[in-house]
């Protein structure tokens, strides 16, 4: 596992309860951070000796290859910011290991028409290497977090079991999370990597339509109020660039694929300001003789999402709203969803809910791959695999499963 | 003159048309910038040889003293960010020179009740040294830009000539400036130092009332729509911390003194976001091993206010709204104001209007001091001097005056 930030740390805590692996190498650029994760896991599970800490530079494919070879890794699990996707992806391939990630190689907007046409799409660099992976009999399972990840599993499940014809596969993500300071006042603190949030929210959103293919829009387009389950309620959602739109149409038949994120007014306002001021930029600027990337500064002034868990209350919901014709030939509208309450994830795993929800899915996938339930080669999304064993293993009570139920609302 | 940024550069361009001085030393931390100002002035006025460039570190009182002594300076004119007020103020004193600035020493909020009580107030550090300046027979003329500066001159003028009793001295500042990019789209680009704008707008605003003295409020308090003259029209104004509120009550009798800035909704929204995210902070943060101040990063990503002049359109208005009883015993409401059109200041001086409007006032004051029309010792605000010769010299057509008229609306 490359990266022991919020998601990597939570993945280790979840994996420690499972028996499907012999060794889990927790690697980070900051060795002390990797060691902290290993120490935490060992504290929680006395006698646990399968976790080892290592240092790795995720920007170097060679470093990833060397580390994977040193430990004879069968799988390289990428748990760092998406800007490091390509070196880890290539490093895993060179080491002869299978590869998993939770975000795909980054996009580049169309140079002339960024808000109508795609340029380089999310994952394009990875799919370009699909032939090599297939030829070598190796698997790159891309986008296997919660979104992308569980949302894609839902798409395959809907197509196989619920619908005869799908009009729209619409990922809808929303939450009612609130962060408070020591005095109980609400503060702004994103529950996920601010670098990644800026990247996905300010890039031109991508939409897929049958007959038209992929196209882009202006940021924050097509606002709609979506009613989230389990007490979260209505949240304003807008189009956001996300991997599902690039993944689902490759394996699941639908007329339209969208991703809308329940950012809410305040967060949209903040992102618009960051964009208007140029604070979203990644190219370094010179500040009093020092070179820094403005986006890195924004991330640095905000609380680390991995640390806000104790000050957070509320629930997060990931899900897929599917519309079309049911297997009975009748019109159908179904929201498949997965809700995590922060109080539960903090008590049970000491992990913040958004981070925990992201982390559990690749661990489930690794277990399915380790046990041979899932297998394949090439560069594949979660939709390429049978959804039912995944959803069963995720929801089944412990110790057989992961004890994290998902839901299905007919609307 | 310490500082050849936007305001210093414009002050040199204005001064070059006047005969009241023998030498004008343009000093900057960046010698090349000072040399550029001198070269520009010489280009515009062939044969001009009174301007010389020098390097100075404004954070060092000793460096300011040494430079002032080297040139036998009679006056040290501070034209840099207010964080350097104290070393320049002290350096001038040690050199035996008089001193002028356009912003006063910085405030520090009340540690327990920042939004109701003052802590260290604007100018407190300077007024603490007033006895020394008086004892040495030297003058520190503080706050002699446009606001503070011309606004304070208006206060003295209103008290001496228009009102028998003043209810409120209300500085009201507004503009209809728009900045466009090369494609003609409106962009966010502040017309004044972003560092200073953040400082004054996010600090708790200060208000003065007879019997109560100085007190503070929450940022952006008491919004009101003020109708600005000469086609600018109504703009939403809010309380902002500003020097006038600290200066006027010391010399002019009134029941209430306020400062409201026509920030407009968009700018208020931006400042609130910067504050919520902690990007207004001046203490350095560590970003990938480098130390930077977030506020410096915000200033660095925005266009330099000194450079936006060619892309700016509109007018800026500084003024003082006075209410009370007129000299005829009748209720009176008068708005004294000074409007500069960016097209005019760019054509005439190659200087952006907000910067030009700030720069003209200290040059007028220097001329009044050089010619002996104004004189004094101690730490004094513009209100301590007779307003009439200042307003006459500012408005009189060139070459006798500065050709920049002010207005008086009865409301």
GROMACS .gro file of N, CA and C in nm, chain A residues 176-274:
model
  297
  176UNK      N    1  -2.447   1.522   0.548
  176UNK     CA    2  -2.488   1.630   0.640
  176UNK      C    3  -2.381   1.648   0.748
  177UNK      N    4  -2.256   1.640   0.707
  177UNK     CA    5  -2.144   1.647   0.801
  177UNK      C    6  -2.120   1.791   0.846
  178UNK      N    7  -2.091   1.807   0.974
  178UNK     CA    8  -2.059   1.938   1.031
  178UNK      C    9  -1.933   1.922   1.116
  179UNK      N   10  -1.839   2.015   1.099
  179UNK     CA   11  -1.717   2.015   1.181
  179UNK      C   12  -1.725   2.133   1.277
  180UNK      N   13  -1.696   2.109   1.403
  180UNK     CA   14  -1.699   2.216   1.503
  180UNK      C   15  -1.562   2.236   1.565
  181UNK      N   16  -1.534   2.361   1.605
  181UNK     CA   17  -1.409   2.386   1.677
  181UNK      C   18  -1.428   2.358   1.825
  182UNK      N   19  -1.326   2.385   1.904
  182UNK     CA   20  -1.331   2.350   2.045
  182UNK      C   21  -1.441   2.424   2.120
  183UNK      N   22  -1.485   2.539   2.063
  183UNK     CA   23  -1.592   2.616   2.127
  183UNK      C   24  -1.730   2.576   2.075
  184UNK      N   25  -1.734   2.476   1.986
  184UNK     CA   26  -1.863   2.431   1.935
  184UNK      C   27  -1.913   2.507   1.814
  185UNK      N   28  -1.831   2.599   1.760
  185UNK     CA   29  -1.871   2.673   1.640
  185UNK      C   30  -1.841   2.592   1.514
  186UNK      N   31  -1.932   2.599   1.418
  186UNK     CA   32  -1.908   2.530   1.291
  186UNK      C   33  -1.789   2.593   1.220
  187UNK      N   34  -1.699   2.511   1.168
  187UNK     CA   35  -1.584   2.563   1.095
  187UNK      C   36  -1.578   2.494   0.959
  188UNK      N   37  -1.507   2.557   0.866
  188UNK     CA   38  -1.490   2.496   0.735
  188UNK      C   39  -1.371   2.401   0.739
  189UNK      N   40  -1.397   2.275   0.714
  189UNK     CA   41  -1.290   2.175   0.713
  189UNK      C   42  -1.337   2.062   0.623
  190UNK      N   43  -1.281   2.052   0.503
  190UNK     CA   44  -1.329   1.948   0.411
  190UNK      C   45  -1.301   1.809   0.466
  191UNK      N   46  -1.393   1.718   0.437
  191UNK     CA   47  -1.380   1.582   0.490
  191UNK      C   48  -1.297   1.493   0.399
  192UNK      N   49  -1.246   1.549   0.288
  192UNK     CA   50  -1.166   1.471   0.195
  192UNK      C   51  -1.053   1.560   0.145
  193UNK      N   52  -0.951   1.501   0.088
  193UNK     CA   53  -0.835   1.575   0.037
  193UNK      C   54  -0.876   1.701  -0.038
  194UNK      N   55  -0.833   1.818   0.011
  194UNK     CA   56  -0.871   1.943  -0.054
  194UNK      C   57  -0.809   1.954  -0.193
  195UNK      N   58  -0.687   1.900  -0.207
  195UNK     CA   59  -0.621   1.902  -0.339
  195UNK      C   60  -0.710   1.831  -0.441
  196UNK      N   61  -0.758   1.711  -0.404
  196UNK     CA   62  -0.841   1.631  -0.494
  196UNK      C   63  -0.977   1.695  -0.515
  197UNK      N   64  -1.035   1.752  -0.408
  197UNK     CA   65  -1.166   1.815  -0.419
  197UNK      C   66  -1.161   1.933  -0.516
  198UNK      N   67  -1.057   2.014  -0.506
  198UNK     CA   68  -1.041   2.126  -0.600
  198UNK      C   69  -1.027   2.072  -0.742
  199UNK      N   70  -0.945   1.967  -0.757
  199UNK     CA   71  -0.921   1.910  -0.889
  199UNK      C   72  -1.052   1.865  -0.953
  200UNK      N   73  -1.132   1.788  -0.878
  200UNK     CA   74  -1.252   1.731  -0.941
  200UNK      C   75  -1.363   1.833  -0.958
  201UNK      N   76  -1.369   1.931  -0.865
  201UNK     CA   77  -1.480   2.026  -0.872
  201UNK      C   78  -1.456   2.140  -0.969
  202UNK      N   79  -1.332   2.179  -0.991
  202UNK     CA   80  -1.306   2.293  -1.080
  202UNK      C   81  -1.271   2.250  -1.222
  203UNK      N   82  -1.239   2.123  -1.241
  203UNK     CA   83  -1.223   2.075  -1.379
  203UNK      C   84  -1.360   2.076  -1.447
  204UNK      N   85  -1.362   2.089  -1.578
  204UNK     CA   86  -1.492   2.083  -1.646
  204UNK      C   87  -1.557   1.946  -1.622
  205UNK      N   88  -1.681   1.942  -1.573
  205UNK     CA   89  -1.747   1.814  -1.549
  205UNK      C   90  -1.768   1.739  -1.681
  206UNK      N   91  -1.758   1.607  -1.672
  206UNK     CA   92  -1.774   1.525  -1.792
  206UNK      C   93  -1.906   1.447  -1.781
  207UNK      N   94  -1.975   1.437  -1.894
  207UNK     CA   95  -2.103   1.365  -1.903
  207UNK      C   96  -2.091   1.270  -2.022
  208UNK      N   97  -2.159   1.156  -2.014
  208UNK     CA   98  -2.160   1.062  -2.127
  208UNK      C   99  -2.303   1.041  -2.174
  209UNK      N  100  -2.323   1.044  -2.305
  209UNK     CA  101  -2.455   1.014  -2.363
  209UNK      C  102  -2.439   0.921  -2.483
  210UNK      N  103  -2.532   0.827  -2.489
  210UNK     CA  104  -2.534   0.734  -2.602
  210UNK      C  105  -2.542   0.813  -2.733
  211UNK      N  106  -2.458   0.781  -2.827
  211UNK     CA  107  -2.461   0.848  -2.957
  211UNK      C  108  -2.376   0.974  -2.961
  212UNK      N  109  -2.349   1.031  -2.844
  212UNK     CA  110  -2.269   1.154  -2.841
  212UNK      C  111  -2.132   1.128  -2.778
  213UNK      N  112  -2.127   1.029  -2.690
  213UNK     CA  113  -2.001   0.999  -2.621
  213UNK      C  114  -1.977   1.095  -2.506
  214UNK      N  115  -1.849   1.115  -2.473
  214UNK     CA  116  -1.815   1.202  -2.361
  214UNK      C  117  -1.809   1.347  -2.405
  215UNK      N  118  -1.862   1.436  -2.320
  215UNK     CA  119  -1.851   1.579  -2.345
  215UNK      C  120  -1.843   1.650  -2.210
  216UNK      N  121  -1.806   1.776  -2.214
  216UNK     CA  122  -1.789   1.850  -2.088
  216UNK      C  123  -1.887   1.967  -2.081
  217UNK      N  124  -1.898   2.024  -1.960
  217UNK     CA  125  -1.983   2.142  -1.938
  217UNK      C  126  -1.902   2.242  -1.854
  218UNK      N  127  -1.964   2.354  -1.824
  218UNK     CA  128  -1.905   2.449  -1.728
  218UNK      C  129  -1.906   2.385  -1.588
  219UNK      N  130  -1.812   2.423  -1.501
  219UNK     CA  131  -1.818   2.374  -1.363
  219UNK      C  132  -1.952   2.405  -1.296
  220UNK      N  133  -1.993   2.318  -1.205
  220UNK     CA  134  -2.114   2.336  -1.122
  220UNK      C  135  -2.242   2.339  -1.205
  221UNK      N  136  -2.242   2.270  -1.320
  221UNK     CA  137  -2.359   2.276  -1.409
  221UNK      C  138  -2.472   2.186  -1.360
  222UNK      N  139  -2.591   2.206  -1.417
  222UNK     CA  140  -2.711   2.125  -1.393
  222UNK      C  141  -2.740   2.101  -1.246
  223UNK      N  142  -2.750   2.210  -1.165
  223UNK     CA  143  -2.779   2.191  -1.023
  223UNK      C  144  -2.915   2.123  -1.003
  224UNK      N  145  -2.922   2.029  -0.911
  224UNK     CA  146  -3.049   1.966  -0.877
  224UNK      C  147  -3.048   1.934  -0.728
  225UNK      N  148  -3.165   1.940  -0.667
  225UNK     CA  149  -3.174   1.903  -0.526
  225UNK      C  150  -3.208   1.755  -0.518
  226UNK      N  151  -3.119   1.679  -0.457
  226UNK     CA  152  -3.141   1.535  -0.446
  226UNK      C  153  -3.168   1.502  -0.299
  227UNK      N  154  -3.269   1.414  -0.278
  227UNK     CA  155  -3.309   1.381  -0.142
  227UNK      C  156  -3.233   1.256  -0.096
  228UNK      N  157  -3.140   1.273  -0.003
  228UNK     CA  158  -3.058   1.162   0.044
  228UNK      C  159  -3.126   1.090   0.160
  229UNK      N  160  -3.100   0.959   0.172
  229UNK     CA  161  -3.171   0.878   0.272
  229UNK      C  162  -3.111   0.889   0.412
  230UNK      N  163  -3.172   0.816   0.504
  230UNK     CA  164  -3.125   0.798   0.643
  230UNK      C  165  -3.108   0.931   0.715
  231UNK      N  166  -3.201   1.025   0.689
  231UNK     CA  167  -3.201   1.150   0.765
  231UNK      C  168  -3.112   1.260   0.711
  232UNK      N  169  -3.038   1.232   0.604
  232UNK     CA  170  -2.952   1.338   0.549
  232UNK      C  171  -3.039   1.445   0.484
  233UNK      N  172  -3.136   1.403   0.404
  233UNK     CA  173  -3.231   1.497   0.344
  233UNK      C  174  -3.181   1.561   0.217
  234UNK      N  175  -3.253   1.665   0.171
  234UNK     CA  176  -3.223   1.728   0.042
  234UNK      C  177  -3.092   1.809   0.043
  235UNK      N  178  -3.010   1.789  -0.058
  235UNK     CA  179  -2.883   1.862  -0.073
  235UNK      C  180  -2.870   1.903  -0.219
  236UNK      N  181  -2.823   2.028  -0.244
  236UNK     CA  182  -2.803   2.073  -0.382
  236UNK      C  183  -2.679   2.004  -0.440
  237UNK      N  184  -2.699   1.938  -0.553
  237UNK     CA  185  -2.591   1.864  -0.619
  237UNK      C  186  -2.562   1.927  -0.755
  238UNK      N  187  -2.436   1.925  -0.795
  238UNK     CA  188  -2.397   1.979  -0.926
  238UNK      C  189  -2.304   1.881  -0.997
  239UNK      N  190  -2.296   1.892  -1.129
  239UNK     CA  191  -2.205   1.807  -1.206
  239UNK      C  192  -2.061   1.832  -1.165
  240UNK      N  193  -1.986   1.723  -1.153
  240UNK     CA  194  -1.846   1.728  -1.115
  240UNK      C  195  -1.773   1.624  -1.200
  241UNK      N  196  -1.649   1.653  -1.238
  241UNK     CA  197  -1.570   1.555  -1.313
  241UNK      C  198  -1.539   1.436  -1.222
  242UNK      N  199  -1.575   1.315  -1.265
  242UNK     CA  200  -1.551   1.199  -1.181
  242UNK      C  201  -1.534   1.073  -1.264
  243UNK      N  202  -1.459   0.979  -1.210
  243UNK     CA  203  -1.420   0.860  -1.286
  243UNK      C  204  -1.537   0.775  -1.334
  244UNK      N  205  -1.645   0.768  -1.255
  244UNK     CA  206  -1.756   0.680  -1.292
  244UNK      C  207  -1.805   0.706  -1.435
  245UNK      N  208  -1.805   0.835  -1.473
  245UNK     CA  209  -1.857   0.871  -1.606
  245UNK      C  210  -1.766   0.813  -1.715
  246UNK      N  211  -1.639   0.798  -1.682
  246UNK     CA  212  -1.545   0.738  -1.778
  246UNK      C  213  -1.546   0.586  -1.773
  247UNK      N  214  -1.583   0.530  -1.658
  247UNK     CA  215  -1.579   0.385  -1.640
  247UNK      C  216  -1.709   0.316  -1.684
  248UNK      N  217  -1.822   0.359  -1.632
  248UNK     CA  218  -1.948   0.286  -1.651
  248UNK      C  219  -1.982   0.258  -1.797
  249UNK      N  220  -1.970   0.358  -1.888
  249UNK     CA  221  -2.011   0.329  -2.027
  249UNK      C  222  -1.926   0.223  -2.096
  250UNK      N  223  -1.809   0.191  -2.041
  250UNK     CA  224  -1.724   0.089  -2.104
  250UNK      C  225  -1.777  -0.052  -2.081
  251UNK      N  226  -1.856  -0.071  -1.972
  251UNK     CA  227  -1.901  -0.206  -1.940
  251UNK      C  228  -2.052  -0.220  -1.920
  252UNK      N  229  -2.122  -0.108  -1.897
  252UNK     CA  230  -2.265  -0.115  -1.865
  252UNK      C  231  -2.342  -0.031  -1.968
  253UNK      N  232  -2.452  -0.088  -2.021
  253UNK     CA  233  -2.528  -0.015  -2.122
  253UNK      C  234  -2.624   0.083  -2.056
  254UNK      N  235  -2.619   0.209  -2.099
  254UNK     CA  236  -2.709   0.312  -2.047
  254UNK      C  237  -2.719   0.422  -2.151
  255UNK      N  238  -2.824   0.507  -2.138
  255UNK     CA  239  -2.837   0.618  -2.234
  255UNK      C  240  -2.756   0.739  -2.189
  256UNK      N  241  -2.734   0.750  -2.057
  256UNK     CA  242  -2.667   0.870  -2.004
  256UNK      C  243  -2.597   0.832  -1.874
  257UNK      N  244  -2.478   0.888  -1.853
  257UNK     CA  245  -2.405   0.865  -1.727
  257UNK      C  246  -2.359   1.000  -1.673
  258UNK      N  247  -2.392   1.026  -1.546
  258UNK     CA  248  -2.357   1.154  -1.484
  258UNK      C  249  -2.301   1.131  -1.344
  259UNK      N  250  -2.233   1.233  -1.294
  259UNK     CA  251  -2.189   1.234  -1.154
  259UNK      C  252  -2.225   1.369  -1.095
  260UNK      N  253  -2.304   1.370  -0.989
  260UNK     CA  254  -2.334   1.496  -0.921
  260UNK      C  255  -2.299   1.485  -0.774
  261UNK      N  256  -2.234   1.591  -0.729
  261UNK     CA  257  -2.179   1.594  -0.594
  261UNK      C  258  -2.257   1.697  -0.513
  262UNK      N  259  -2.301   1.659  -0.394
  262UNK     CA  260  -2.377   1.749  -0.307
  262UNK      C  261  -2.284   1.843  -0.232
  263UNK      N  262  -2.230   1.935  -0.306
  263UNK     CA  263  -2.132   2.025  -0.245
  263UNK      C  264  -2.198   2.122  -0.148
  264UNK      N  265  -2.322   2.162  -0.179
  264UNK     CA  266  -2.386   2.265  -0.097
  264UNK      C  267  -2.337   2.403  -0.138
  265UNK      N  268  -2.420   2.503  -0.107
  265UNK     CA  269  -2.393   2.641  -0.147
  265UNK      C  270  -2.260   2.694  -0.094
  266UNK      N  271  -2.232   2.666   0.034
  266UNK     CA  272  -2.113   2.726   0.095
  266UNK      C  273  -1.986   2.676   0.026
  267UNK      N  274  -1.980   2.545   0.006
  267UNK     CA  275  -1.861   2.487  -0.055
  267UNK      C  276  -1.845   2.533  -0.200
  268UNK      N  277  -1.957   2.541  -0.272
  268UNK     CA  278  -1.950   2.591  -0.410
  268UNK      C  279  -1.896   2.733  -0.411
  269UNK      N  280  -1.945   2.816  -0.315
  269UNK     CA  281  -1.896   2.954  -0.305
  269UNK      C  282  -1.747   2.959  -0.280
  270UNK      N  283  -1.699   2.873  -0.192
  270UNK     CA  284  -1.556   2.869  -0.160
  270UNK      C  285  -1.475   2.829  -0.284
  271UNK      N  286  -1.520   2.727  -0.353
  271UNK     CA  287  -1.446   2.682  -0.472
  271UNK      C  288  -1.445   2.789  -0.581
  272UNK      N  289  -1.557   2.862  -0.595
  272UNK     CA  290  -1.562   2.969  -0.695
  272UNK      C  291  -1.462   3.080  -0.660
  273UNK      N  292  -1.453   3.111  -0.530
  273UNK     CA  293  -1.357   3.215  -0.488
  273UNK      C  294  -1.214   3.168  -0.514
  274UNK      N  295  -1.183   3.045  -0.476
  274UNK     CA  296  -1.047   2.993  -0.498
  274UNK      C  297  -1.012   3.000  -0.647
   0.00000   0.00000   0.00000
